[in-house]
Amino acid sequence: MTIQWFPGHMAKARREVSEKIKFVDIVFELVDARLPLSSRNPMMDQIVQQKPRLVLLNKGDLADPEQSKKWQEYFQAKGFHTLIINSQQSQGTNKIVHEAKKALKEKIERDKRRGLKPRAIRAMCIGIPNVGKSTLMNRLVGKKIAQTGNKPGVTKGQQWLKSGKELELLDTPGILWPKFEDPRIGKKLALTGAIKDQLLHFDDLAIFGLEFFARFYPTRLMERYQVSEEDLFLPSAELLMLISKKRGFKDDYDRASEMIVQEIRSGKLGTYTLDRWEELGAIEDEA
């Protein structure tokens, strides 16, 4: 299964981001904490250039906490200020302005020396589809202004939003990139909901998810689907068939596949991180 998704509005949004980057002080880059590297658009380094950046590992409640700590350290070592947040429940979002001020400390002090009056920090929020940008905007602004949806491609245009007196936010549509060099990136993004389901084959995606959990979280699979440790060594397609029968779906593997994908996405198999810290070198090669 090869997954590609680059609608026309994304190409337009990329151009607009490039044009408006000069108007902001800092970039808030949202990534999915379950795949901190695979959910980063490799074009963003070129677009953002030397702007200060705050990397926000969103959906931290769904990610493996030990893995998230390692990835936070990774980004900090790269020179990025970093927070683990859950915009859905407002966890960690109250630290964003403070962390942004730390990232802009030199600029703030320079402006003060020049006698400039303090003004609100101007930030651009970027990230791939369905990473939680609009939800974060609404949390920071304190009311529902940015349109949200648990599916990619909801935000189509750019808009400025005010967050109190200290922060002004430029929301942008989620932007993927034209081609995934490694098909595993497409599968990881699809499994977490960053790509429209209409473009997917759920059986391939379910098998990908089963193989991942059998390797890194085998107990979760055994407990959730009442399969034995020996069952995990079955060929993936046979394991899918077994789970389908145990759930009463008989030979309806499409229904079983969609169920598995949705349960992984919703966290019913527990917290997980698809980008494994211990496989950093391989992941960087993929990206």
mmCIF file of C-alpha atoms in Angstrom:
data_model
loop_
_atom_site.group_PDB
_atom_site.id
_atom_site.type_symbol
_atom_site.label_atom_id
_atom_site.label_comp_id
_atom_site.label_asym_id
_atom_site.label_seq_id
_atom_site.Cartn_x
_atom_site.Cartn_y
_atom_site.Cartn_z
ATOM 1 C CA MET A 1 0.000 0.000 0.000
ATOM 2 C CA THR A 2 1.498 3.312 -1.131
ATOM 3 C CA ILE A 3 -0.078 6.376 0.479
ATOM 4 C CA GLN A 4 0.232 9.864 -0.984
ATOM 5 C CA TRP A 5 -1.978 12.870 -0.256
ATOM 6 C CA PHE A 6 -1.162 16.415 -1.330
ATOM 7 C CA PRO A 7 -4.366 18.337 -2.198
ATOM 8 C CA GLY A 8 -4.154 21.646 -4.024
ATOM 9 C CA HIS A 9 -4.959 23.734 -0.947
ATOM 10 C CA MET A 10 -1.817 22.353 0.741
ATOM 11 C CA ALA A 11 0.424 23.609 -2.061
ATOM 12 C CA LYS A 12 -1.244 27.012 -1.781
ATOM 13 C CA ALA A 13 -0.880 27.005 2.015
ATOM 14 C CA ARG A 14 2.814 26.212 1.739
ATOM 15 C CA ARG A 15 3.311 29.290 -0.465
ATOM 16 C CA GLU A 16 1.323 31.464 1.941
ATOM 17 C CA VAL A 17 3.320 30.262 4.933
ATOM 18 C CA SER A 18 6.543 31.095 3.109
ATOM 19 C CA GLU A 19 5.243 34.597 2.388
ATOM 20 C CA LYS A 20 3.997 35.342 5.930
ATOM 21 C CA ILE A 21 6.816 33.841 7.977
ATOM 22 C CA LYS A 22 8.503 37.258 8.052
ATOM 23 C CA PHE A 23 5.587 38.730 10.016
ATOM 24 C CA VAL A 24 5.943 36.421 13.039
ATOM 25 C CA ASP A 25 8.399 36.280 15.943
ATOM 26 C CA ILE A 26 8.270 32.551 16.564
ATOM 27 C CA VAL A 27 6.906 29.356 15.043
ATOM 28 C CA PHE A 28 4.880 26.860 17.038
ATOM 29 C CA GLU A 29 5.480 23.528 15.329
ATOM 30 C CA LEU A 30 2.949 20.898 16.363
ATOM 31 C CA VAL A 31 3.906 17.264 15.979
ATOM 32 C CA ASP A 32 2.045 14.133 17.016
ATOM 33 C CA ALA A 33 3.752 12.784 20.142
ATOM 34 C CA ARG A 34 3.098 9.259 18.833
ATOM 35 C CA LEU A 35 5.330 9.924 15.819
ATOM 36 C CA PRO A 36 7.462 12.983 16.592
ATOM 37 C CA LEU A 37 9.671 12.707 13.505
ATOM 38 C CA SER A 38 7.323 11.130 10.990
ATOM 39 C CA SER A 39 4.729 13.843 11.660
ATOM 40 C CA ARG A 40 7.184 16.643 10.892
ATOM 41 C CA ASN A 41 7.038 18.095 7.405
ATOM 42 C CA PRO A 42 10.650 18.014 6.126
ATOM 43 C CA MET A 43 9.926 21.142 4.085
ATOM 44 C CA MET A 44 9.339 23.163 7.243
ATOM 45 C CA ASP A 45 13.020 23.630 8.059
ATOM 46 C CA GLN A 46 13.430 25.371 4.722
ATOM 47 C CA ILE A 47 10.263 27.437 5.175
ATOM 48 C CA VAL A 48 10.843 28.416 8.808
ATOM 49 C CA GLN A 49 14.556 29.040 8.288
ATOM 50 C CA GLN A 50 16.128 30.785 11.289
ATOM 51 C CA LYS A 51 12.945 31.745 13.135
ATOM 52 C CA PRO A 52 12.877 30.679 16.795
ATOM 53 C CA ARG A 53 10.811 27.535 17.147
ATOM 54 C CA LEU A 54 8.777 25.919 19.892
ATOM 55 C CA VAL A 55 8.117 22.237 19.159
ATOM 56 C CA LEU A 56 4.879 21.051 20.765
ATOM 57 C CA LEU A 57 4.486 17.292 21.126
ATOM 58 C CA ASN A 58 0.702 17.211 21.043
ATOM 59 C CA LYS A 59 -1.584 14.301 21.961
ATOM 60 C CA GLY A 60 0.889 13.440 24.683
ATOM 61 C CA ASP A 61 -1.871 11.545 26.504
ATOM 62 C CA LEU A 62 -1.930 8.981 23.669
ATOM 63 C CA ALA A 63 1.851 8.530 23.453
ATOM 64 C CA ASP A 64 4.176 6.288 25.444
ATOM 65 C CA PRO A 65 5.383 8.657 28.218
ATOM 66 C CA GLU A 66 8.892 7.201 28.384
ATOM 67 C CA GLN A 67 9.309 7.618 24.634
ATOM 68 C CA SER A 68 7.954 11.189 24.824
ATOM 69 C CA LYS A 69 10.589 12.158 27.399
ATOM 70 C CA LYS A 70 13.327 10.882 25.091
ATOM 71 C CA TRP A 71 11.926 12.768 22.109
ATOM 72 C CA GLN A 72 11.639 15.963 24.148
ATOM 73 C CA GLU A 73 15.328 15.632 24.998
ATOM 74 C CA TYR A 74 16.071 15.004 21.322
ATOM 75 C CA PHE A 75 14.434 18.252 20.171
ATOM 76 C CA GLN A 76 15.998 20.232 23.004
ATOM 77 C CA ALA A 77 19.413 18.940 21.958
ATOM 78 C CA LYS A 78 18.620 20.269 18.461
ATOM 79 C CA GLY A 79 18.193 23.724 19.973
ATOM 80 C CA PHE A 80 14.372 23.815 19.950
ATOM 81 C CA HIS A 81 12.305 24.725 22.973
ATOM 82 C CA THR A 82 9.935 21.814 23.517
ATOM 83 C CA LEU A 83 6.768 20.974 25.460
ATOM 84 C CA ILE A 84 4.657 17.831 25.732
ATOM 85 C CA ILE A 85 1.005 18.861 25.639
ATOM 86 C CA ASN A 86 -2.538 17.588 25.212
ATOM 87 C CA SER A 87 -4.511 20.400 23.618
ATOM 88 C CA GLN A 88 -7.764 18.432 23.891
ATOM 89 C CA GLN A 89 -7.606 18.540 27.707
ATOM 90 C CA SER A 90 -5.506 21.745 28.003
ATOM 91 C CA GLN A 91 -2.644 19.827 29.604
ATOM 92 C CA GLY A 92 0.587 21.787 29.275
ATOM 93 C CA THR A 93 -0.954 24.540 27.147
ATOM 94 C CA ASN A 94 -0.647 27.063 30.016
ATOM 95 C CA LYS A 95 3.151 26.809 29.670
ATOM 96 C CA ILE A 96 3.288 27.818 26.011
ATOM 97 C CA VAL A 97 3.505 31.597 26.433
ATOM 98 C CA HIS A 98 6.181 31.245 29.118
ATOM 99 C CA GLU A 99 8.214 28.889 26.927
ATOM 100 C CA ALA A 100 7.802 31.216 23.939
ATOM 101 C CA LYS A 101 9.185 34.101 26.017
ATOM 102 C CA LYS A 102 12.192 31.964 26.919
ATOM 103 C CA ALA A 103 12.772 31.222 23.233
ATOM 104 C CA LEU A 104 12.512 34.955 22.442
ATOM 105 C CA LYS A 105 14.527 36.150 25.430
ATOM 106 C CA GLU A 106 17.257 37.788 23.325
ATOM 107 C CA LYS A 107 14.761 39.582 21.085
ATOM 108 C CA ILE A 108 12.712 40.812 24.045
ATOM 109 C CA GLU A 109 15.819 42.163 25.769
ATOM 110 C CA ARG A 110 17.036 43.766 22.534
ATOM 111 C CA ASP A 111 13.694 45.524 22.015
ATOM 112 C CA LYS A 112 13.788 46.763 25.612
ATOM 113 C CA ARG A 113 17.249 48.257 25.126
ATOM 114 C CA ARG A 114 16.003 50.029 22.009
ATOM 115 C CA GLY A 115 13.174 51.557 24.003
ATOM 116 C CA LEU A 116 10.429 49.711 22.152
ATOM 117 C CA LYS A 117 7.172 49.159 23.985
ATOM 118 C CA PRO A 118 6.352 45.513 24.794
ATOM 119 C CA ARG A 119 3.830 43.971 22.427
ATOM 120 C CA ALA A 120 2.130 40.638 22.015
ATOM 121 C CA ILE A 121 4.242 37.784 20.706
ATOM 122 C CA ARG A 122 3.298 36.966 17.118
ATOM 123 C CA ALA A 123 3.401 33.246 16.471
ATOM 124 C CA MET A 124 2.651 31.050 13.498
ATOM 125 C CA CYS A 125 1.221 27.626 14.213
ATOM 126 C CA ILE A 126 2.208 24.937 11.694
ATOM 127 C CA GLY A 127 1.862 21.183 11.465
ATOM 128 C CA ILE A 128 0.492 18.353 9.380
ATOM 129 C CA PRO A 129 -3.269 17.624 9.166
ATOM 130 C CA ASN A 130 -5.099 16.312 12.229
ATOM 131 C CA VAL A 131 -2.253 17.061 14.613
ATOM 132 C CA GLY A 132 -4.513 19.268 16.739
ATOM 133 C CA LYS A 133 -3.693 22.800 15.600
ATOM 134 C CA SER A 134 -7.248 24.129 15.611
ATOM 135 C CA THR A 135 -7.980 22.587 19.013
ATOM 136 C CA LEU A 136 -4.853 24.249 20.397
ATOM 137 C CA MET A 137 -5.863 27.598 18.886
ATOM 138 C CA ASN A 138 -9.248 27.399 20.558
ATOM 139 C CA ARG A 139 -7.673 26.526 23.912
ATOM 140 C CA LEU A 140 -5.248 29.416 23.759
ATOM 141 C CA VAL A 141 -7.843 31.907 22.572
ATOM 142 C CA GLY A 142 -10.374 30.680 25.133
ATOM 143 C CA LYS A 143 -13.288 30.228 22.770
ATOM 144 C CA LYS A 144 -14.178 28.326 19.647
ATOM 145 C CA ILE A 145 -12.826 30.438 16.807
ATOM 146 C CA ALA A 146 -10.701 28.005 14.815
ATOM 147 C CA GLN A 147 -12.703 25.274 13.130
ATOM 148 C CA THR A 148 -11.900 21.798 14.432
ATOM 149 C CA GLY A 149 -12.582 18.271 13.319
ATOM 150 C CA ASN A 150 -11.257 14.811 14.044
ATOM 151 C CA LYS A 151 -10.225 14.440 10.455
ATOM 152 C CA PRO A 152 -7.524 15.980 8.282
ATOM 153 C CA GLY A 153 -8.103 18.958 6.027
ATOM 154 C CA VAL A 154 -10.575 20.947 8.162
ATOM 155 C CA THR A 155 -8.648 24.241 8.266
ATOM 156 C CA LYS A 156 -8.390 25.640 4.740
ATOM 157 C CA GLY A 157 -7.272 29.270 5.230
ATOM 158 C CA GLN A 158 -5.065 31.402 7.431
ATOM 159 C CA GLN A 159 -6.392 33.585 10.228
ATOM 160 C CA TRP A 160 -5.009 35.696 13.075
ATOM 161 C CA LEU A 161 -6.294 34.857 16.542
ATOM 162 C CA LYS A 162 -5.708 36.799 19.779
ATOM 163 C CA SER A 163 -4.758 35.003 22.979
ATOM 164 C CA GLY A 164 -5.074 37.591 25.714
ATOM 165 C CA LYS A 165 -2.633 40.497 25.593
ATOM 166 C CA GLU A 166 0.525 38.418 25.273
ATOM 167 C CA LEU A 167 0.011 36.319 22.170
ATOM 168 C CA GLU A 168 -1.284 36.649 18.618
ATOM 169 C CA LEU A 169 -1.539 33.466 16.589
ATOM 170 C CA LEU A 170 -1.530 32.841 12.866
ATOM 171 C CA ASP A 171 -3.368 29.602 12.228
ATOM 172 C CA THR A 172 -2.529 27.707 9.040
ATOM 173 C CA PRO A 173 -3.935 24.653 7.275
ATOM 174 C CA GLY A 174 -2.212 21.332 7.835
ATOM 175 C CA ILE A 175 0.467 20.778 5.229
ATOM 176 C CA LEU A 176 1.803 17.409 4.159
ATOM 177 C CA TRP A 177 4.515 17.031 1.541
ATOM 178 C CA PRO A 178 4.240 15.809 -2.062
ATOM 179 C CA LYS A 179 5.949 12.434 -1.649
ATOM 180 C CA PHE A 180 6.767 10.124 1.241
ATOM 181 C CA GLU A 181 10.191 8.681 0.495
ATOM 182 C CA ASP A 182 9.529 5.683 2.732
ATOM 183 C CA PRO A 183 6.103 3.941 2.647
ATOM 184 C CA ARG A 184 6.299 3.337 6.405
ATOM 185 C CA ILE A 185 5.887 7.070 7.002
ATOM 186 C CA GLY A 186 2.625 7.010 5.061
ATOM 187 C CA LYS A 187 1.404 4.037 7.096
ATOM 188 C CA LYS A 188 2.320 5.663 10.394
ATOM 189 C CA LEU A 189 0.520 8.859 9.428
ATOM 190 C CA ALA A 190 -2.493 6.900 8.218
ATOM 191 C CA LEU A 191 -2.671 4.813 11.387
ATOM 192 C CA THR A 192 -2.882 7.964 13.524
ATOM 193 C CA GLY A 193 -5.497 9.623 11.279
ATOM 194 C CA ALA A 194 -3.391 12.227 9.456
ATOM 195 C CA ILE A 195 -4.552 11.038 6.029
ATOM 196 C CA LYS A 196 -8.123 10.764 4.798
ATOM 197 C CA ASP A 197 -9.566 7.324 5.426
ATOM 198 C CA GLN A 198 -11.048 7.247 1.939
ATOM 199 C CA LEU A 199 -7.519 6.848 0.576
ATOM 200 C CA LEU A 200 -6.665 3.858 2.764
ATOM 201 C CA HIS A 201 -6.898 0.080 2.723
ATOM 202 C CA PHE A 202 -7.863 -0.748 6.288
ATOM 203 C CA ASP A 203 -6.697 -4.353 6.089
ATOM 204 C CA ASP A 204 -3.144 -3.282 5.215
ATOM 205 C CA LEU A 205 -3.250 -0.653 7.937
ATOM 206 C CA ALA A 206 -4.610 -3.079 10.545
ATOM 207 C CA ILE A 207 -1.862 -5.572 9.735
ATOM 208 C CA PHE A 208 0.734 -2.819 10.064
ATOM 209 C CA GLY A 209 -0.716 -1.930 13.469
ATOM 210 C CA LEU A 210 -0.858 -5.556 14.631
ATOM 211 C CA GLU A 211 2.761 -6.138 13.649
ATOM 212 C CA PHE A 212 3.827 -3.022 15.530
ATOM 213 C CA PHE A 213 1.958 -3.898 18.728
ATOM 214 C CA ALA A 214 3.085 -7.535 18.573
ATOM 215 C CA ARG A 215 6.661 -6.281 18.557
ATOM 216 C CA PHE A 216 6.557 -3.460 21.112
ATOM 217 C CA TYR A 217 3.392 -3.959 23.184
ATOM 218 C CA PRO A 218 2.485 -7.679 22.888
ATOM 219 C CA THR A 219 0.633 -7.840 26.213
ATOM 220 C CA ARG A 220 -1.777 -5.152 25.017
ATOM 221 C CA LEU A 221 -2.783 -7.253 22.016
ATOM 222 C CA MET A 222 -3.243 -10.386 24.093
ATOM 223 C CA GLU A 223 -5.411 -8.600 26.655
ATOM 224 C CA ARG A 224 -7.494 -6.582 24.215
ATOM 225 C CA TYR A 225 -8.247 -9.334 21.712
ATOM 226 C CA GLN A 226 -7.950 -12.419 23.919
ATOM 227 C CA VAL A 227 -5.205 -14.028 21.878
ATOM 228 C CA SER A 228 -2.309 -16.077 23.218
ATOM 229 C CA GLU A 229 1.409 -15.362 23.039
ATOM 230 C CA GLU A 230 1.697 -18.165 20.480
ATOM 231 C CA ASP A 231 -0.977 -16.476 18.345
ATOM 232 C CA LEU A 232 1.259 -13.445 18.002
ATOM 233 C CA PHE A 233 3.717 -15.540 15.997
ATOM 234 C CA LEU A 234 1.076 -16.327 13.376
ATOM 235 C CA PRO A 235 1.384 -14.596 9.990
ATOM 236 C CA SER A 236 -0.231 -11.180 10.361
ATOM 237 C CA ALA A 237 -3.114 -11.972 8.021
ATOM 238 C CA GLU A 238 -3.950 -15.079 10.059
ATOM 239 C CA LEU A 239 -3.830 -13.089 13.284
ATOM 240 C CA LEU A 240 -6.261 -10.603 11.737
ATOM 241 C CA MET A 241 -8.591 -13.473 10.804
ATOM 242 C CA LEU A 242 -8.372 -14.894 14.326
ATOM 243 C CA ILE A 243 -9.255 -11.549 15.907
ATOM 244 C CA SER A 244 -12.127 -11.156 13.446
ATOM 245 C CA LYS A 245 -13.605 -14.487 14.560
ATOM 246 C CA LYS A 246 -13.054 -13.775 18.263
ATOM 247 C CA ARG A 247 -14.919 -10.482 17.900
ATOM 248 C CA GLY A 248 -17.829 -12.243 16.196
ATOM 249 C CA PHE A 249 -17.189 -10.730 12.770
ATOM 250 C CA LYS A 250 -16.638 -14.204 11.223
ATOM 251 C CA ASP A 251 -15.159 -13.571 7.767
ATOM 252 C CA ASP A 252 -15.862 -9.834 7.706
ATOM 253 C CA TYR A 253 -12.183 -8.872 7.763
ATOM 254 C CA ASP A 254 -12.874 -5.369 6.496
ATOM 255 C CA ARG A 255 -15.006 -4.671 9.557
ATOM 256 C CA ALA A 256 -12.394 -6.206 11.851
ATOM 257 C CA SER A 257 -9.635 -4.183 10.196
ATOM 258 C CA GLU A 258 -11.462 -0.894 10.636
ATOM 259 C CA MET A 259 -12.210 -1.781 14.267
ATOM 260 C CA ILE A 260 -8.526 -2.465 15.000
ATOM 261 C CA VAL A 261 -7.407 0.789 13.373
ATOM 262 C CA GLN A 262 -10.003 2.837 15.245
ATOM 263 C CA GLU A 263 -9.145 1.197 18.578
ATOM 264 C CA ILE A 264 -5.452 1.912 18.075
ATOM 265 C CA ARG A 265 -6.219 5.535 17.230
ATOM 266 C CA SER A 266 -8.488 6.043 20.219
ATOM 267 C CA GLY A 267 -6.004 4.590 22.685
ATOM 268 C CA LYS A 268 -7.992 1.467 23.587
ATOM 269 C CA LEU A 269 -4.770 -0.517 23.273
ATOM 270 C CA GLY A 270 -3.033 1.931 25.586
ATOM 271 C CA THR A 271 -0.438 4.610 24.944
ATOM 272 C CA TYR A 272 2.029 3.953 22.149
ATOM 273 C CA THR A 273 4.730 5.649 20.115
ATOM 274 C CA LEU A 274 5.275 4.572 16.510
ATOM 275 C CA ASP A 275 8.563 6.448 16.156
ATOM 276 C CA ARG A 276 10.771 4.511 18.547
ATOM 277 C CA TRP A 277 13.568 6.398 20.236
ATOM 278 C CA GLU A 278 15.788 3.322 20.081
ATOM 279 C CA GLU A 279 15.406 3.280 16.271
ATOM 280 C CA LEU A 280 16.299 6.959 15.818
ATOM 281 C CA GLY A 281 18.833 6.387 13.035
ATOM 282 C CA ALA A 282 16.413 4.361 10.920
ATOM 283 C CA ILE A 283 13.599 6.868 11.448
ATOM 284 C CA GLU A 284 15.790 9.791 10.381
ATOM 285 C CA ASP A 285 16.686 7.835 7.232
ATOM 286 C CA GLU A 286 12.964 7.315 6.522
ATOM 287 C CA ALA A 287 12.202 11.013 6.937
#
